[in-house]
């Protein structure tokens, strides 16, 4: 069968976006999983961190589902939502839309450019909870906020939260960031283990200066990615709770693929986060896919560049220069 797709990225966290709305692809979840496994494979001609499936919705302007490169489905993806948001807004000819995700209907809107000539979108990250049952994290307590998990690392304090996909964050020193600590503990909690039965996204945060942080994430279902939007949102919230950053202020979040801004809002005990950043379209392609017993065979038939990635590299250079100071 022929499938049309768009290769896109948010902070170089890259995705294949497939619109099921007007095409009679008839994917079931096994096919979506198999497509994610085959097409995201970096050894294949496409390669990506995940697939974003756009689908019709009865309650919003569109529904989107995110499958990680290992074929698992995630409840949310912030960088992917910016790309999906741009796609839906441009398709409908609007500047604002509501997208149905697994756990919430979320507002997306076109935003003033975060850097020269960069298509920029703002997306809502919600619901946020600290209840360990939501991750789940099997500890004999209700929440974990700036506390040790001695089974994982004695030298770190962690905060666990769902936004609503699960995140484990720690503020670290430069030395800790450069060590193999994050890899060791991320592999532990993302392989069969008693603490996080469903795995977890693990982020190391560095405080750079007031209003700026750096976040590196080992993503559940993928491994290290250039950036993770929900992780950067969760990490910003953690730094606001610690008093290192201000609520309601845009915080610059640097990552290995560029930078975004996150603003955390608190109303009573409810938190919402705005994630603002690029939604870059790299190319559109038509591929021929054969579902065989041995697996999926895919071949690119046509490919057309959007010429947006060269413009994006200027933001990346700017972010790298800034980070080099620390
Ligand atoms: N990269 C994403 C998060 C994707 C899902 C994650 N790997 C999970 O399994 O929860 C983002 O930008 O938020």
PDB file of C-alpha atoms in Angstrom, residues 21-227:
ATOM      1  CA  UNK A  21      -8.228  11.235   8.289  1.00  0.00           C
ATOM      2  CA  UNK A  22      -8.909  11.333   4.563  1.00  0.00           C
ATOM      3  CA  UNK A  23      -7.216   8.088   3.593  1.00  0.00           C
ATOM      4  CA  UNK A  24      -8.668   4.655   3.988  1.00  0.00           C
ATOM      5  CA  UNK A  25      -5.520   3.072   5.449  1.00  0.00           C
ATOM      6  CA  UNK A  26      -7.527   0.894   7.898  1.00  0.00           C
ATOM      7  CA  UNK A  27      -4.630   0.554  10.369  1.00  0.00           C
ATOM      8  CA  UNK A  28      -5.315  -1.370  13.549  1.00  0.00           C
ATOM      9  CA  UNK A  29      -3.021  -0.977  16.571  1.00  0.00           C
ATOM     10  CA  UNK A  30      -0.866  -3.957  15.524  1.00  0.00           C
ATOM     11  CA  UNK A  31      -0.215  -2.255  12.189  1.00  0.00           C
ATOM     12  CA  UNK A  32       0.547   1.077  13.911  1.00  0.00           C
ATOM     13  CA  UNK A  33       3.004  -0.712  16.219  1.00  0.00           C
ATOM     14  CA  UNK A  34       4.629  -2.560  13.299  1.00  0.00           C
ATOM     15  CA  UNK A  35       4.868   0.654  11.293  1.00  0.00           C
ATOM     16  CA  UNK A  36       6.559   2.391  14.226  1.00  0.00           C
ATOM     17  CA  UNK A  37       9.052  -0.454  14.612  1.00  0.00           C
ATOM     18  CA  UNK A  38       9.862  -0.614  10.901  1.00  0.00           C
ATOM     19  CA  UNK A  39       9.761   3.018   9.762  1.00  0.00           C
ATOM     20  CA  UNK A  40      11.444   4.550  12.844  1.00  0.00           C
ATOM     21  CA  UNK A  41      14.394   2.167  12.582  1.00  0.00           C
ATOM     22  CA  UNK A  42      17.453   4.416  12.076  1.00  0.00           C
ATOM     23  CA  UNK A  43      18.955   1.774   9.770  1.00  0.00           C
ATOM     24  CA  UNK A  44      15.971   2.171   7.408  1.00  0.00           C
ATOM     25  CA  UNK A  45      15.566   4.911   4.787  1.00  0.00           C
ATOM     26  CA  UNK A  46      13.291   7.006   7.070  1.00  0.00           C
ATOM     27  CA  UNK A  47      14.140   6.702  10.782  1.00  0.00           C
ATOM     28  CA  UNK A  48      12.531   8.707  13.598  1.00  0.00           C
ATOM     29  CA  UNK A  49      11.863   8.798  17.341  1.00  0.00           C
ATOM     30  CA  UNK A  50       8.183   8.019  16.796  1.00  0.00           C
ATOM     31  CA  UNK A  51       5.127   8.139  14.559  1.00  0.00           C
ATOM     32  CA  UNK A  52       2.322  10.668  14.984  1.00  0.00           C
ATOM     33  CA  UNK A  53      -0.985   9.349  13.667  1.00  0.00           C
ATOM     34  CA  UNK A  54      -3.568  12.080  12.925  1.00  0.00           C
ATOM     35  CA  UNK A  55      -7.135  10.820  13.069  1.00  0.00           C
ATOM     36  CA  UNK A  56     -10.677  12.194  13.017  1.00  0.00           C
ATOM     37  CA  UNK A  57     -12.138  13.207  16.373  1.00  0.00           C
ATOM     38  CA  UNK A  58     -15.730  13.546  17.590  1.00  0.00           C
ATOM     39  CA  UNK A  59     -14.749  15.951  20.377  1.00  0.00           C
ATOM     40  CA  UNK A  60     -11.904  18.063  18.964  1.00  0.00           C
ATOM     41  CA  UNK A  61     -10.508  19.309  15.645  1.00  0.00           C
ATOM     42  CA  UNK A  62      -8.439  16.138  15.298  1.00  0.00           C
ATOM     43  CA  UNK A  63      -7.126  13.243  17.337  1.00  0.00           C
ATOM     44  CA  UNK A  64      -3.483  12.355  17.527  1.00  0.00           C
ATOM     45  CA  UNK A  65      -1.723   9.265  18.766  1.00  0.00           C
ATOM     46  CA  UNK A  66       2.001   8.846  19.331  1.00  0.00           C
ATOM     47  CA  UNK A  67       3.853   5.556  18.963  1.00  0.00           C
ATOM     48  CA  UNK A  68       7.466   5.384  20.177  1.00  0.00           C
ATOM     49  CA  UNK A  69      10.140   3.816  17.963  1.00  0.00           C
ATOM     50  CA  UNK A  70       9.902   0.561  19.965  1.00  0.00           C
ATOM     51  CA  UNK A  71       6.223   0.239  18.964  1.00  0.00           C
ATOM     52  CA  UNK A  72       4.717   1.213  22.342  1.00  0.00           C
ATOM     53  CA  UNK A  73       2.061   3.908  22.499  1.00  0.00           C
ATOM     54  CA  UNK A  74       2.623   6.939  24.751  1.00  0.00           C
ATOM     55  CA  UNK A  75      -0.164   9.007  26.285  1.00  0.00           C
ATOM     56  CA  UNK A  76       1.448  12.273  25.267  1.00  0.00           C
ATOM     57  CA  UNK A  77       4.317  13.839  23.333  1.00  0.00           C
ATOM     58  CA  UNK A  78       4.951  17.574  23.587  1.00  0.00           C
ATOM     59  CA  UNK A  79       7.339  18.073  20.659  1.00  0.00           C
ATOM     60  CA  UNK A  80       5.100  15.865  18.536  1.00  0.00           C
ATOM     61  CA  UNK A  81       2.007  17.829  19.558  1.00  0.00           C
ATOM     62  CA  UNK A  82       3.566  21.043  18.191  1.00  0.00           C
ATOM     63  CA  UNK A  83       4.120  19.316  14.836  1.00  0.00           C
ATOM     64  CA  UNK A  84       0.638  17.759  14.869  1.00  0.00           C
ATOM     65  CA  UNK A  85      -0.810  21.137  15.927  1.00  0.00           C
ATOM     66  CA  UNK A  86       0.844  22.919  13.013  1.00  0.00           C
ATOM     67  CA  UNK A  87      -0.307  20.227  10.587  1.00  0.00           C
ATOM     68  CA  UNK A  88      -3.938  20.396  11.765  1.00  0.00           C
ATOM     69  CA  UNK A  89      -4.020  24.229  11.890  1.00  0.00           C
ATOM     70  CA  UNK A  90      -2.588  24.546   8.372  1.00  0.00           C
ATOM     71  CA  UNK A  91      -4.915  21.854   7.029  1.00  0.00           C
ATOM     72  CA  UNK A  92      -7.969  23.588   8.537  1.00  0.00           C
ATOM     73  CA  UNK A  93      -6.698  27.099   7.716  1.00  0.00           C
ATOM     74  CA  UNK A  94      -6.857  28.225  11.362  1.00  0.00           C
ATOM     75  CA  UNK A  95      -4.303  29.515  13.876  1.00  0.00           C
ATOM     76  CA  UNK A  96      -5.661  27.674  16.891  1.00  0.00           C
ATOM     77  CA  UNK A  97      -7.143  24.197  17.346  1.00  0.00           C
ATOM     78  CA  UNK A  98      -7.967  21.579  19.938  1.00  0.00           C
ATOM     79  CA  UNK A  99      -6.366  18.161  19.610  1.00  0.00           C
ATOM     80  CA  UNK A 100      -7.707  15.052  21.308  1.00  0.00           C
ATOM     81  CA  UNK A 101      -4.889  13.111  22.972  1.00  0.00           C
ATOM     82  CA  UNK A 102      -5.110   9.895  25.006  1.00  0.00           C
ATOM     83  CA  UNK A 103      -5.890  11.649  28.301  1.00  0.00           C
ATOM     84  CA  UNK A 104      -7.002  15.193  27.451  1.00  0.00           C
ATOM     85  CA  UNK A 105      -8.145  17.559  24.729  1.00  0.00           C
ATOM     86  CA  UNK A 106      -5.329  20.076  24.388  1.00  0.00           C
ATOM     87  CA  UNK A 107      -5.158  23.549  22.878  1.00  0.00           C
ATOM     88  CA  UNK A 108      -2.500  24.238  20.236  1.00  0.00           C
ATOM     89  CA  UNK A 109      -1.851  27.612  18.639  1.00  0.00           C
ATOM     90  CA  UNK A 110       0.466  29.358  16.230  1.00  0.00           C
ATOM     91  CA  UNK A 111       2.906  31.525  18.182  1.00  0.00           C
ATOM     92  CA  UNK A 112       5.259  34.385  17.422  1.00  0.00           C
ATOM     93  CA  UNK A 113       8.526  32.946  16.015  1.00  0.00           C
ATOM     94  CA  UNK A 114      10.879  31.709  18.721  1.00  0.00           C
ATOM     95  CA  UNK A 115      13.796  32.491  16.366  1.00  0.00           C
ATOM     96  CA  UNK A 116      14.033  34.100  12.909  1.00  0.00           C
ATOM     97  CA  UNK A 117      11.923  32.261  10.294  1.00  0.00           C
ATOM     98  CA  UNK A 118      11.065  29.317  12.542  1.00  0.00           C
ATOM     99  CA  UNK A 119       7.411  28.141  12.438  1.00  0.00           C
ATOM    100  CA  UNK A 120       6.508  28.161  16.123  1.00  0.00           C
ATOM    101  CA  UNK A 121       3.603  26.630  18.013  1.00  0.00           C
ATOM    102  CA  UNK A 122       2.436  26.762  21.603  1.00  0.00           C
ATOM    103  CA  UNK A 123       0.840  23.647  23.081  1.00  0.00           C
ATOM    104  CA  UNK A 124      -0.831  22.954  26.390  1.00  0.00           C
ATOM    105  CA  UNK A 125       0.770  20.269  28.561  1.00  0.00           C
ATOM    106  CA  UNK A 126      -1.861  18.853  30.927  1.00  0.00           C
ATOM    107  CA  UNK A 127      -3.039  17.163  33.149  1.00  0.00           C
ATOM    108  CA  UNK A 128      -0.133  17.258  35.598  1.00  0.00           C
ATOM    109  CA  UNK A 129      -0.145  14.992  38.658  1.00  0.00           C
ATOM    110  CA  UNK A 130       2.376  13.997  41.323  1.00  0.00           C
ATOM    111  CA  UNK A 131       0.442  10.906  42.385  1.00  0.00           C
ATOM    112  CA  UNK A 132       2.846   7.979  42.148  1.00  0.00           C
ATOM    113  CA  UNK A 133      -0.024   5.691  41.146  1.00  0.00           C
ATOM    114  CA  UNK A 134      -0.339   7.625  37.893  1.00  0.00           C
ATOM    115  CA  UNK A 135       3.191   6.900  36.665  1.00  0.00           C
ATOM    116  CA  UNK A 136       3.134   4.229  38.165  1.00  0.00           C
ATOM    117  CA  UNK A 137       6.049   4.263  40.636  1.00  0.00           C
ATOM    118  CA  UNK A 138       5.896   1.502  43.226  1.00  0.00           C
ATOM    119  CA  UNK A 139       7.021   3.162  46.450  1.00  0.00           C
ATOM    120  CA  UNK A 140       5.268   3.102  49.783  1.00  0.00           C
ATOM    121  CA  UNK A 141       4.341   6.806  49.655  1.00  0.00           C
ATOM    122  CA  UNK A 142       1.964   9.030  47.680  1.00  0.00           C
ATOM    123  CA  UNK A 143       4.373  11.435  45.994  1.00  0.00           C
ATOM    124  CA  UNK A 144       8.093  11.850  45.450  1.00  0.00           C
ATOM    125  CA  UNK A 145       9.250  15.450  45.379  1.00  0.00           C
ATOM    126  CA  UNK A 146      12.960  16.168  45.702  1.00  0.00           C
ATOM    127  CA  UNK A 147      13.644  12.899  47.499  1.00  0.00           C
ATOM    128  CA  UNK A 148      16.145  10.094  47.210  1.00  0.00           C
ATOM    129  CA  UNK A 149      15.428   6.698  45.716  1.00  0.00           C
ATOM    130  CA  UNK A 150      18.324   4.772  47.311  1.00  0.00           C
ATOM    131  CA  UNK A 151      17.758   1.745  45.022  1.00  0.00           C
ATOM    132  CA  UNK A 152      18.571   3.983  42.030  1.00  0.00           C
ATOM    133  CA  UNK A 153      21.242   6.491  43.048  1.00  0.00           C
ATOM    134  CA  UNK A 154      22.351   7.675  46.452  1.00  0.00           C
ATOM    135  CA  UNK A 155      23.795  10.946  45.214  1.00  0.00           C
ATOM    136  CA  UNK A 156      20.608  12.333  43.557  1.00  0.00           C
ATOM    137  CA  UNK A 157      17.240  13.653  44.645  1.00  0.00           C
ATOM    138  CA  UNK A 158      14.348  12.928  42.299  1.00  0.00           C
ATOM    139  CA  UNK A 159      10.905  14.295  41.515  1.00  0.00           C
ATOM    140  CA  UNK A 160       8.356  12.000  39.848  1.00  0.00           C
ATOM    141  CA  UNK A 161       5.395  13.407  37.932  1.00  0.00           C
ATOM    142  CA  UNK A 162       2.989  12.652  35.091  1.00  0.00           C
ATOM    143  CA  UNK A 163       2.215  15.266  32.434  1.00  0.00           C
ATOM    144  CA  UNK A 164       0.420  12.895  31.812  1.00  0.00           C
ATOM    145  CA  UNK A 165       3.173  10.560  30.505  1.00  0.00           C
ATOM    146  CA  UNK A 166       5.545   9.535  33.289  1.00  0.00           C
ATOM    147  CA  UNK A 167       8.717  11.450  34.148  1.00  0.00           C
ATOM    148  CA  UNK A 168      11.502  11.069  36.665  1.00  0.00           C
ATOM    149  CA  UNK A 169      13.679  14.179  36.983  1.00  0.00           C
ATOM    150  CA  UNK A 170      16.811  15.140  38.879  1.00  0.00           C
ATOM    151  CA  UNK A 171      18.729  18.408  39.048  1.00  0.00           C
ATOM    152  CA  UNK A 172      22.390  17.479  38.546  1.00  0.00           C
ATOM    153  CA  UNK A 173      25.858  18.987  38.487  1.00  0.00           C
ATOM    154  CA  UNK A 174      28.019  19.243  35.348  1.00  0.00           C
ATOM    155  CA  UNK A 175      30.071  16.265  36.558  1.00  0.00           C
ATOM    156  CA  UNK A 176      26.970  14.139  37.132  1.00  0.00           C
ATOM    157  CA  UNK A 177      25.698  15.063  33.664  1.00  0.00           C
ATOM    158  CA  UNK A 178      28.991  14.025  32.099  1.00  0.00           C
ATOM    159  CA  UNK A 179      29.108  10.709  33.984  1.00  0.00           C
ATOM    160  CA  UNK A 180      27.336   7.487  32.936  1.00  0.00           C
ATOM    161  CA  UNK A 181      24.844   7.833  35.829  1.00  0.00           C
ATOM    162  CA  UNK A 182      21.851   8.779  33.660  1.00  0.00           C
ATOM    163  CA  UNK A 183      22.421   5.896  31.243  1.00  0.00           C
ATOM    164  CA  UNK A 184      22.796   3.374  34.054  1.00  0.00           C
ATOM    165  CA  UNK A 185      19.709   4.397  35.962  1.00  0.00           C
ATOM    166  CA  UNK A 186      17.572   4.965  32.836  1.00  0.00           C
ATOM    167  CA  UNK A 187      18.347   1.487  31.562  1.00  0.00           C
ATOM    168  CA  UNK A 188      17.502   0.064  34.966  1.00  0.00           C
ATOM    169  CA  UNK A 189      14.054   1.697  35.147  1.00  0.00           C
ATOM    170  CA  UNK A 190      13.237   0.982  31.497  1.00  0.00           C
ATOM    171  CA  UNK A 191      14.009  -2.720  31.635  1.00  0.00           C
ATOM    172  CA  UNK A 192      11.772  -5.064  33.645  1.00  0.00           C
ATOM    173  CA  UNK A 193      11.968  -3.695  37.199  1.00  0.00           C
ATOM    174  CA  UNK A 194       9.802  -3.454  40.314  1.00  0.00           C
ATOM    175  CA  UNK A 195       9.858   0.336  40.728  1.00  0.00           C
ATOM    176  CA  UNK A 196       8.554   1.459  37.313  1.00  0.00           C
ATOM    177  CA  UNK A 197       6.625  -1.465  35.791  1.00  0.00           C
ATOM    178  CA  UNK A 198       5.723   0.649  32.703  1.00  0.00           C
ATOM    179  CA  UNK A 199       9.138   2.350  32.412  1.00  0.00           C
ATOM    180  CA  UNK A 200       9.647   6.103  32.709  1.00  0.00           C
ATOM    181  CA  UNK A 201      11.231   9.047  30.865  1.00  0.00           C
ATOM    182  CA  UNK A 202      14.356  10.060  32.795  1.00  0.00           C
ATOM    183  CA  UNK A 203      15.604  13.663  32.679  1.00  0.00           C
ATOM    184  CA  UNK A 204      18.762  15.250  34.021  1.00  0.00           C
ATOM    185  CA  UNK A 205      18.357  19.000  34.528  1.00  0.00           C
ATOM    186  CA  UNK A 206      21.119  21.596  34.815  1.00  0.00           C
ATOM    187  CA  UNK A 207      20.352  25.032  36.198  1.00  0.00           C
ATOM    188  CA  UNK A 208      22.198  27.464  33.911  1.00  0.00           C
ATOM    189  CA  UNK A 209      21.108  30.896  35.125  1.00  0.00           C
ATOM    190  CA  UNK A 210      17.802  32.340  36.337  1.00  0.00           C
ATOM    191  CA  UNK A 211      15.290  31.748  33.547  1.00  0.00           C
ATOM    192  CA  UNK A 212      17.384  29.155  31.685  1.00  0.00           C
ATOM    193  CA  UNK A 213      17.855  25.433  32.172  1.00  0.00           C
ATOM    194  CA  UNK A 214      19.288  22.532  30.172  1.00  0.00           C
ATOM    195  CA  UNK A 215      17.457  19.199  30.005  1.00  0.00           C
ATOM    196  CA  UNK A 216      18.656  15.856  28.624  1.00  0.00           C
ATOM    197  CA  UNK A 217      16.180  12.993  28.466  1.00  0.00           C
ATOM    198  CA  UNK A 218      16.451   9.253  28.124  1.00  0.00           C
ATOM    199  CA  UNK A 219      13.039   8.503  26.683  1.00  0.00           C
ATOM    200  CA  UNK A 220      10.994   5.466  27.509  1.00  0.00           C
ATOM    201  CA  UNK A 221      10.512   3.424  24.331  1.00  0.00           C
ATOM    202  CA  UNK A 222      13.278   5.238  22.457  1.00  0.00           C
ATOM    203  CA  UNK A 223      16.496   5.905  24.438  1.00  0.00           C
ATOM    204  CA  UNK A 224      18.302   9.268  24.383  1.00  0.00           C
ATOM    205  CA  UNK A 225      16.564  11.771  22.099  1.00  0.00           C
ATOM    206  CA  UNK A 226      17.688  15.279  21.163  1.00  0.00           C
ATOM    207  CA  UNK A 227      14.831  16.645  23.254  1.00  0.00           C
TER     208      UNK A 227
END
